[in-house]
PDB file of C-alpha atoms in Angstrom:
ATOM      1  CA  MET A   1     109.381-102.918  50.521  1.00  0.00           C
ATOM      2  CA  SER A   2     107.225-101.913  54.070  1.00  0.00           C
ATOM      3  CA  ALA A   3     108.996-102.778  58.203  1.00  0.00           C
ATOM      4  CA  THR A   4     105.523-104.208  59.141  1.00  0.00           C
ATOM      5  CA  ARG A   5     105.090-107.549  60.142  1.00  0.00           C
ATOM      6  CA  GLU A   6     101.713-109.465  59.771  1.00  0.00           C
ATOM      7  CA  VAL A   7     101.859-110.431  63.188  1.00  0.00           C
ATOM      8  CA  PRO A   8     102.621-108.496  65.310  1.00  0.00           C
ATOM      9  CA  THR A   9     105.198-109.128  68.118  1.00  0.00           C
ATOM     10  CA  HIS A  10     103.083-107.148  71.184  1.00  0.00           C
ATOM     11  CA  ILE A  11      99.771-105.986  70.625  1.00  0.00           C
ATOM     12  CA  ALA A  12      97.809-103.633  73.740  1.00  0.00           C
ATOM     13  CA  ILE A  13      94.850-103.136  74.578  1.00  0.00           C
ATOM     14  CA  VAL A  14      92.180-101.034  76.121  1.00  0.00           C
ATOM     15  CA  MET A  15      88.976-103.323  76.577  1.00  0.00           C
ATOM     16  CA  ASP A  16      86.197-100.511  76.755  1.00  0.00           C
ATOM     17  CA  GLY A  17      82.394-100.778  76.410  1.00  0.00           C
ATOM     18  CA  ASN A  18      81.814-103.863  79.666  1.00  0.00           C
ATOM     19  CA  GLY A  19      79.405-101.410  81.368  1.00  0.00           C
ATOM     20  CA  ARG A  20      77.623-100.205  78.171  1.00  0.00           C
ATOM     21  CA  TRP A  21      76.924-103.677  76.829  1.00  0.00           C
ATOM     22  CA  ALA A  22      75.608-104.991  80.328  1.00  0.00           C
ATOM     23  CA  THR A  23      73.516-101.436  80.745  1.00  0.00           C
ATOM     24  CA  ARG A  24      72.227-102.113  76.666  1.00  0.00           C
ATOM     25  CA  ARG A  25      71.002-105.243  78.109  1.00  0.00           C
ATOM     26  CA  TYR A  26      69.544-103.651  80.878  1.00  0.00           C
ATOM     27  CA  LEU A  27      72.079-105.655  83.205  1.00  0.00           C
ATOM     28  CA  PRO A  28      74.283-104.454  86.355  1.00  0.00           C
ATOM     29  CA  ARG A  29      77.340-103.328  85.183  1.00  0.00           C
ATOM     30  CA  VAL A  30      79.491-106.347  86.982  1.00  0.00           C
ATOM     31  CA  ALA A  31      77.889-108.086  84.645  1.00  0.00           C
ATOM     32  CA  GLY A  32      79.130-106.418  81.575  1.00  0.00           C
ATOM     33  CA  HIS A  33      82.905-107.086  83.071  1.00  0.00           C
ATOM     34  CA  LYS A  34      81.770-110.720  83.457  1.00  0.00           C
ATOM     35  CA  ARG A  35      81.715-111.255  79.778  1.00  0.00           C
ATOM     36  CA  GLY A  36      84.795-109.069  79.335  1.00  0.00           C
ATOM     37  CA  LEU A  37      86.241-111.560  80.952  1.00  0.00           C
ATOM     38  CA  ASP A  38      85.634-114.330  78.486  1.00  0.00           C
ATOM     39  CA  ALA A  39      86.254-111.810  76.067  1.00  0.00           C
ATOM     40  CA  LEU A  40      89.514-111.812  77.461  1.00  0.00           C
ATOM     41  CA  ARG A  41      89.748-115.242  78.398  1.00  0.00           C
ATOM     42  CA  ALA A  42      89.451-115.616  74.259  1.00  0.00           C
ATOM     43  CA  CYS A  43      91.956-112.848  73.224  1.00  0.00           C
ATOM     44  CA  VAL A  44      95.084-114.289  75.379  1.00  0.00           C
ATOM     45  CA  ARG A  45      94.096-117.767  73.607  1.00  0.00           C
ATOM     46  CA  HIS A  46      93.778-116.606  69.511  1.00  0.00           C
ATOM     47  CA  CYS A  47      96.544-114.255  70.189  1.00  0.00           C
ATOM     48  CA  GLY A  48      99.241-116.876  71.646  1.00  0.00           C
ATOM     49  CA  ASP A  49      97.311-118.722  68.493  1.00  0.00           C
ATOM     50  CA  ARG A  50      98.616-116.204  65.676  1.00  0.00           C
ATOM     51  CA  GLY A  51     102.227-116.479  67.027  1.00  0.00           C
ATOM     52  CA  VAL A  52     101.528-113.057  69.027  1.00  0.00           C
ATOM     53  CA  ARG A  53     104.926-112.838  71.444  1.00  0.00           C
ATOM     54  CA  VAL A  54     103.361-109.708  74.083  1.00  0.00           C
ATOM     55  CA  LEU A  55      99.471-109.163  74.674  1.00  0.00           C
ATOM     56  CA  THR A  56      99.061-106.321  77.414  1.00  0.00           C
ATOM     57  CA  VAL A  57      96.129-105.344  78.550  1.00  0.00           C
ATOM     58  CA  PHE A  58      94.154-102.063  80.734  1.00  0.00           C
ATOM     59  CA  ALA A  59      92.412-104.235  83.036  1.00  0.00           C
ATOM     60  CA  PHE A  60      91.731-101.189  85.637  1.00  0.00           C
ATOM     61  CA  SER A  61      92.979 -97.619  85.494  1.00  0.00           C
ATOM     62  CA  SER A  62      94.299 -95.715  88.101  1.00  0.00           C
ATOM     63  CA  GLU A  63      90.886 -93.298  87.794  1.00  0.00           C
ATOM     64  CA  ASN A  64      88.715 -96.311  88.045  1.00  0.00           C
ATOM     65  CA  TRP A  65      88.791 -96.477  91.715  1.00  0.00           C
ATOM     66  CA  ASN A  66      86.688 -93.080  90.687  1.00  0.00           C
ATOM     67  CA  ARG A  67      83.687 -95.357  89.639  1.00  0.00           C
ATOM     68  CA  PRO A  68      80.547 -96.501  91.912  1.00  0.00           C
ATOM     69  CA  PRO A  69      81.735 -97.948  95.296  1.00  0.00           C
ATOM     70  CA  ASP A  70      80.036-101.904  94.305  1.00  0.00           C
ATOM     71  CA  GLU A  71      81.492-100.911  90.675  1.00  0.00           C
ATOM     72  CA  VAL A  72      84.561-101.296  92.371  1.00  0.00           C
ATOM     73  CA  SER A  73      84.192-104.427  94.786  1.00  0.00           C
ATOM     74  CA  GLY A  74      83.125-106.275  91.244  1.00  0.00           C
ATOM     75  CA  LEU A  75      85.815-106.037  89.900  1.00  0.00           C
ATOM     76  CA  MET A  76      88.226-106.718  93.034  1.00  0.00           C
ATOM     77  CA  GLU A  77      85.906-109.844  93.403  1.00  0.00           C
ATOM     78  CA  LEU A  78      86.835-110.165  89.850  1.00  0.00           C
ATOM     79  CA  LEU A  79      90.490-110.010  89.770  1.00  0.00           C
ATOM     80  CA  ALA A  80      90.335-112.611  93.409  1.00  0.00           C
ATOM     81  CA  MET A  81      88.144-115.210  90.926  1.00  0.00           C
ATOM     82  CA  ALA A  82      90.063-114.391  87.687  1.00  0.00           C
ATOM     83  CA  LEU A  83      92.981-115.338  90.269  1.00  0.00           C
ATOM     84  CA  THR A  84      91.786-118.832  91.088  1.00  0.00           C
ATOM     85  CA  ARG A  85      90.122-119.979  88.234  1.00  0.00           C
ATOM     86  CA  GLU A  86      91.746-118.260  84.776  1.00  0.00           C
ATOM     87  CA  VAL A  87      95.821-118.916  86.492  1.00  0.00           C
ATOM     88  CA  PRO A  88      96.040-122.974  86.372  1.00  0.00           C
ATOM     89  CA  GLN A  89      94.635-122.938  82.794  1.00  0.00           C
ATOM     90  CA  LEU A  90      96.995-120.364  81.776  1.00  0.00           C
ATOM     91  CA  GLN A  91      99.887-122.144  83.574  1.00  0.00           C
ATOM     92  CA  ALA A  92      98.225-125.497  81.590  1.00  0.00           C
ATOM     93  CA  GLU A  93      98.463-123.013  77.843  1.00  0.00           C
ATOM     94  CA  GLY A  94     102.099-121.851  78.212  1.00  0.00           C
ATOM     95  CA  VAL A  95     101.250-118.577  79.485  1.00  0.00           C
ATOM     96  CA  ARG A  96     104.074-115.436  81.794  1.00  0.00           C
ATOM     97  CA  ILE A  97     101.607-113.883  83.775  1.00  0.00           C
ATOM     98  CA  HIS A  98     102.945-110.356  85.008  1.00  0.00           C
ATOM     99  CA  PHE A  99     100.742-107.720  86.922  1.00  0.00           C
ATOM    100  CA  VAL A 100     102.060-104.509  85.888  1.00  0.00           C
ATOM    101  CA  GLY A 101     100.834-101.330  88.296  1.00  0.00           C
ATOM    102  CA  ASP A 102     100.890 -99.586  91.542  1.00  0.00           C
ATOM    103  CA  ARG A 103     100.074-102.739  94.182  1.00  0.00           C
ATOM    104  CA  SER A 104     100.442-100.615  97.249  1.00  0.00           C
ATOM    105  CA  ALA A 105      96.382 -99.736  97.216  1.00  0.00           C
ATOM    106  CA  LEU A 106      96.153-103.104  96.946  1.00  0.00           C
ATOM    107  CA  SER A 107      95.011-105.733  99.935  1.00  0.00           C
ATOM    108  CA  ASP A 108      97.427-108.622 100.901  1.00  0.00           C
ATOM    109  CA  LYS A 109      95.406-111.049  99.999  1.00  0.00           C
ATOM    110  CA  VAL A 110      95.378-109.668  96.309  1.00  0.00           C
ATOM    111  CA  ARG A 111      99.191-108.744  96.295  1.00  0.00           C
ATOM    112  CA  ALA A 112     100.112-112.560  97.628  1.00  0.00           C
ATOM    113  CA  GLY A 113      97.498-114.078  94.672  1.00  0.00           C
ATOM    114  CA  LEU A 114      99.174-111.230  92.130  1.00  0.00           C
ATOM    115  CA  GLN A 115     102.327-112.601  93.167  1.00  0.00           C
ATOM    116  CA  GLN A 116     101.716-116.359  93.340  1.00  0.00           C
ATOM    117  CA  ALA A 117     100.204-115.901  89.551  1.00  0.00           C
ATOM    118  CA  GLU A 118     103.320-114.293  88.040  1.00  0.00           C
ATOM    119  CA  ALA A 119     105.629-117.265  90.494  1.00  0.00           C
ATOM    120  CA  GLY A 120     103.638-120.012  88.853  1.00  0.00           C
ATOM    121  CA  THR A 121     103.422-119.229  85.500  1.00  0.00           C
ATOM    122  CA  ALA A 122     107.488-117.229  85.467  1.00  0.00           C
ATOM    123  CA  GLY A 123     108.714-120.776  83.875  1.00  0.00           C
ATOM    124  CA  ASN A 124     105.984-120.182  80.541  1.00  0.00           C
ATOM    125  CA  SER A 125     107.741-119.075  77.144  1.00  0.00           C
ATOM    126  CA  ARG A 126     104.484-119.109  74.617  1.00  0.00           C
ATOM    127  CA  LEU A 127     102.528-115.762  75.804  1.00  0.00           C
ATOM    128  CA  VAL A 128     103.946-112.817  77.696  1.00  0.00           C
ATOM    129  CA  PHE A 129     100.797-112.006  78.806  1.00  0.00           C
ATOM    130  CA  ASN A 130     101.361-108.396  80.986  1.00  0.00           C
ATOM    131  CA  ILE A 131      98.132-107.256  82.620  1.00  0.00           C
ATOM    132  CA  CYS A 132      97.788-103.639  83.752  1.00  0.00           C
ATOM    133  CA  PHE A 133      95.916-103.243  86.844  1.00  0.00           C
ATOM    134  CA  ASN A 134      95.869-100.176  89.144  1.00  0.00           C
ATOM    135  CA  TYR A 135      98.345 -99.288  86.518  1.00  0.00           C
ATOM    136  CA  GLY A 136      98.036 -94.988  84.379  1.00  0.00           C
ATOM    137  CA  GLY A 137     100.859 -94.125  82.098  1.00  0.00           C
ATOM    138  CA  ARG A 138     101.688 -90.454  84.321  1.00  0.00           C
ATOM    139  CA  TRP A 139     102.030 -92.776  87.543  1.00  0.00           C
ATOM    140  CA  ASP A 140     104.881 -95.547  86.063  1.00  0.00           C
ATOM    141  CA  ILE A 141     106.861 -92.891  84.102  1.00  0.00           C
ATOM    142  CA  ALA A 142     106.735 -90.841  87.234  1.00  0.00           C
ATOM    143  CA  GLN A 143     107.125 -94.051  89.434  1.00  0.00           C
ATOM    144  CA  ALA A 144     110.471 -94.726  86.836  1.00  0.00           C
ATOM    145  CA  ALA A 145     111.884 -91.120  87.240  1.00  0.00           C
ATOM    146  CA  ALA A 146     112.129 -91.618  90.949  1.00  0.00           C
ATOM    147  CA  GLY A 147     113.324 -94.809  90.315  1.00  0.00           C
ATOM    148  CA  LEU A 148     116.554 -93.537  89.133  1.00  0.00           C
ATOM    149  CA  ALA A 149     116.933 -90.739  90.950  1.00  0.00           C
ATOM    150  CA  ALA A 150     117.010 -93.196  94.230  1.00  0.00           C
ATOM    151  CA  ARG A 151     119.416 -94.539  93.096  1.00  0.00           C
ATOM    152  CA  GLY A 152     121.319 -91.482  92.353  1.00  0.00           C
ATOM    153  CA  GLU A 153     121.230 -92.413  88.291  1.00  0.00           C
ATOM    154  CA  ALA A 154     120.970 -89.663  85.589  1.00  0.00           C
ATOM    155  CA  ILE A 155     117.846 -89.624  83.846  1.00  0.00           C
ATOM    156  CA  THR A 156     118.142 -90.232  80.035  1.00  0.00           C
ATOM    157  CA  GLU A 157     115.918 -92.050  77.343  1.00  0.00           C
ATOM    158  CA  GLN A 158     117.298 -95.006  77.510  1.00  0.00           C
ATOM    159  CA  SER A 159     117.881 -95.140  81.715  1.00  0.00           C
ATOM    160  CA  MET A 160     114.738 -94.558  82.244  1.00  0.00           C
ATOM    161  CA  ASP A 161     113.901 -96.987  78.931  1.00  0.00           C
ATOM    162  CA  ARG A 162     115.062 -99.586  81.177  1.00  0.00           C
ATOM    163  CA  ALA A 163     113.133 -98.229  84.112  1.00  0.00           C
ATOM    164  CA  MET A 164     109.658 -98.723  83.384  1.00  0.00           C
ATOM    165  CA  ALA A 165     107.425-101.418  84.403  1.00  0.00           C
ATOM    166  CA  LEU A 166     106.944-102.530  81.088  1.00  0.00           C
ATOM    167  CA  ALA A 167     110.768-103.028  80.618  1.00  0.00           C
ATOM    168  CA  HIS A 168     110.337-106.506  80.305  1.00  0.00           C
ATOM    169  CA  VAL A 169     109.245-107.016  77.196  1.00  0.00           C
ATOM    170  CA  SER A 170     108.881-104.513  73.430  1.00  0.00           C
ATOM    171  CA  ASP A 171     107.330-101.566  72.964  1.00  0.00           C
ATOM    172  CA  PRO A 172     103.755-102.897  71.678  1.00  0.00           C
ATOM    173  CA  ASP A 173     103.705-102.105  67.986  1.00  0.00           C
ATOM    174  CA  LEU A 174      99.697-102.575  68.123  1.00  0.00           C
ATOM    175  CA  LEU A 175      97.669-101.368  70.504  1.00  0.00           C
ATOM    176  CA  ILE A 176      93.503-101.332  70.271  1.00  0.00           C
ATOM    177  CA  ARG A 177      90.736 -99.354  71.398  1.00  0.00           C
ATOM    178  CA  THR A 178      87.277-100.898  71.870  1.00  0.00           C
ATOM    179  CA  GLY A 179      84.187 -99.097  72.599  1.00  0.00           C
ATOM    180  CA  GLY A 180      84.202 -96.750  70.042  1.00  0.00           C
ATOM    181  CA  GLU A 181      86.623 -93.644  72.038  1.00  0.00           C
ATOM    182  CA  GLN A 182      88.976 -92.616  69.724  1.00  0.00           C
ATOM    183  CA  ARG A 183      91.601 -92.148  72.511  1.00  0.00           C
ATOM    184  CA  ILE A 184      94.517 -94.119  74.604  1.00  0.00           C
ATOM    185  CA  SER A 185      93.138 -92.561  78.616  1.00  0.00           C
ATOM    186  CA  ASN A 186      96.707 -92.730  80.147  1.00  0.00           C
ATOM    187  CA  PHE A 187      97.829 -96.385  78.475  1.00  0.00           C
ATOM    188  CA  LEU A 188     101.521 -96.972  77.805  1.00  0.00           C
ATOM    189  CA  LEU A 189     101.690 -93.971  78.198  1.00  0.00           C
ATOM    190  CA  TRP A 190     106.146 -93.708  77.169  1.00  0.00           C
ATOM    191  CA  GLN A 191     105.991 -96.993  75.303  1.00  0.00           C
ATOM    192  CA  ALA A 192     102.756 -96.059  73.164  1.00  0.00           C
ATOM    193  CA  ALA A 193     105.307 -93.251  71.203  1.00  0.00           C
ATOM    194  CA  TYR A 194     105.544 -95.555  67.529  1.00  0.00           C
ATOM    195  CA  SER A 195     102.494 -98.511  68.499  1.00  0.00           C
ATOM    196  CA  GLU A 196     100.074 -98.288  65.428  1.00  0.00           C
ATOM    197  CA  LEU A 197      97.120 -97.181  66.887  1.00  0.00           C
ATOM    198  CA  TYR A 198      93.211 -98.926  65.939  1.00  0.00           C
ATOM    199  CA  PHE A 199      89.813 -98.213  67.137  1.00  0.00           C
ATOM    200  CA  SER A 200      86.791 -99.922  67.062  1.00  0.00           C
ATOM    201  CA  ASP A 201      82.966 -99.687  67.607  1.00  0.00           C
ATOM    202  CA  LYS A 202      82.957-102.863  69.003  1.00  0.00           C
ATOM    203  CA  LEU A 203      82.374-103.232  72.479  1.00  0.00           C
ATOM    204  CA  TRP A 204      84.703-105.495  74.260  1.00  0.00           C
ATOM    205  CA  PRO A 205      82.616-108.439  75.161  1.00  0.00           C
ATOM    206  CA  ASP A 206      81.578-108.262  71.502  1.00  0.00           C
ATOM    207  CA  PHE A 207      85.598-108.646  70.190  1.00  0.00           C
ATOM    208  CA  ASP A 208      86.010-112.015  69.490  1.00  0.00           C
ATOM    209  CA  ALA A 209      88.819-113.651  67.217  1.00  0.00           C
ATOM    210  CA  ALA A 210      87.594-112.189  64.053  1.00  0.00           C
ATOM    211  CA  ALA A 211      87.736-108.797  65.317  1.00  0.00           C
ATOM    212  CA  ILE A 212      91.195-109.469  65.924  1.00  0.00           C
ATOM    213  CA  ASP A 213      91.940-110.855  63.237  1.00  0.00           C
ATOM    214  CA  GLU A 214      90.825-107.142  61.521  1.00  0.00           C
ATOM    215  CA  ALA A 215      93.387-105.523  63.751  1.00  0.00           C
ATOM    216  CA  ILE A 216      95.414-107.511  63.059  1.00  0.00           C
ATOM    217  CA  ALA A 217      95.398-107.345  59.022  1.00  0.00           C
ATOM    218  CA  ASP A 218      94.547-103.571  58.967  1.00  0.00           C
ATOM    219  CA  PHE A 219      98.568-103.329  61.070  1.00  0.00           C
ATOM    220  CA  GLY A 220      99.765-105.269  58.113  1.00  0.00           C
ATOM    221  CA  ARG A 221      98.883-103.150  55.500  1.00  0.00           C
ATOM    222  CA  ARG A 222     100.567 -99.991  57.313  1.00  0.00           C
ATOM    223  CA  GLU A 223     104.161 -99.097  56.314  1.00  0.00           C
ATOM    224  CA  ARG A 224     105.862 -98.102  59.764  1.00  0.00           C
ATOM    225  CA  ARG A 225     108.217 -96.115  58.627  1.00  0.00           C
ATOM    226  CA  PHE A 226     109.866 -94.264  62.734  1.00  0.00           C
ATOM    227  CA  GLY A 227     111.083 -91.359  61.359  1.00  0.00           C
ATOM    228  CA  ARG A 228     112.351 -92.599  58.184  1.00  0.00           C
ATOM    229  CA  THR A 229     111.104 -92.393  54.459  1.00  0.00           C
ATOM    230  CA  SER A 230     109.458 -94.518  52.446  1.00  0.00           C
ATOM    231  CA  GLU A 231     112.679 -95.139  50.332  1.00  0.00           C
ATOM    232  CA  GLN A 232     114.773 -95.845  53.406  1.00  0.00           C
ATOM    233  CA  LEU A 233     112.655 -99.146  54.481  1.00  0.00           C
ATOM    234  CA  VAL A 234     115.580-101.365  52.329  1.00  0.00           C
ATOM    235  CA  GLN A 235     114.348-104.617  54.453  1.00  0.00           C
ATOM    236  CA  PRO A 236     112.522-105.625  57.429  1.00  0.00           C
ATOM    237  CA  THR A 237     113.348-103.646  60.071  1.00  0.00           C
ATOM    238  CA  ASP A 238     112.842-104.224  64.591  1.00  0.00           C
ATOM    239  CA  THR A 239     112.795-100.626  66.403  1.00  0.00           C
ATOM    240  CA  GLY A 240     111.869-102.320  69.421  1.00  0.00           C
ATOM    241  CA  ARG A 241     114.322-101.720  72.479  1.00  0.00           C
ATOM    242  CA  LYS A 242     113.683-104.637  74.105  1.00  0.00           C
ATOM    243  CA  ALA A 243     113.302-107.628  73.446  1.00  0.00           C
ATOM    244  CA  ALA A 244     110.038-109.921  74.372  1.00  0.00           C
TER     245      ALA A 244
END
């Protein structure tokens, strides 16, 4: 019997293709990011309706600071706008927000906005929504190891797992990347050790509910063995180390 669930508990997404979507329409790249926000809004709602318990998205990587200054400033303005317009609706829909990443490079105003969004949705439990902003998988591993060393704790797989930035949720069952690229680009390097990978040629603004369902259906056809043989999979087993 397969160890796979029909709907993954935790979906993680690299939302790639916003800039190319805009360029193909002779629009500024920021216009693609705005359309990508629309796609993300629909994705959060659809995942909640499908029974997904955790959604984690790669919104801004540590390397994205190297993009053109006007695009970076546009992304920061988009984040500020989203905090104002989107958070109240997410609160009403029972979504709990976590911002994951290094906040030291962000302005005081943005940091305050992130904290307010997290505090305002802390009582929600329908869907945990992790937004990785100024995040990198290598940064995550380094900060976890540094924190353990500073506290004088032994660095083991178990202690590292508890010190990671996503320690509050289970590891992702399904990791999706849109935009046609087939790499994870420094996203959830620790947590994705046993994630099923799904790559789509669709650019993120075009990744709609039907595309999400297609990815979930593909996940449902896979056999997750976690180092065991097919014969050992006698009954469904949850190997996640952390509760969502």
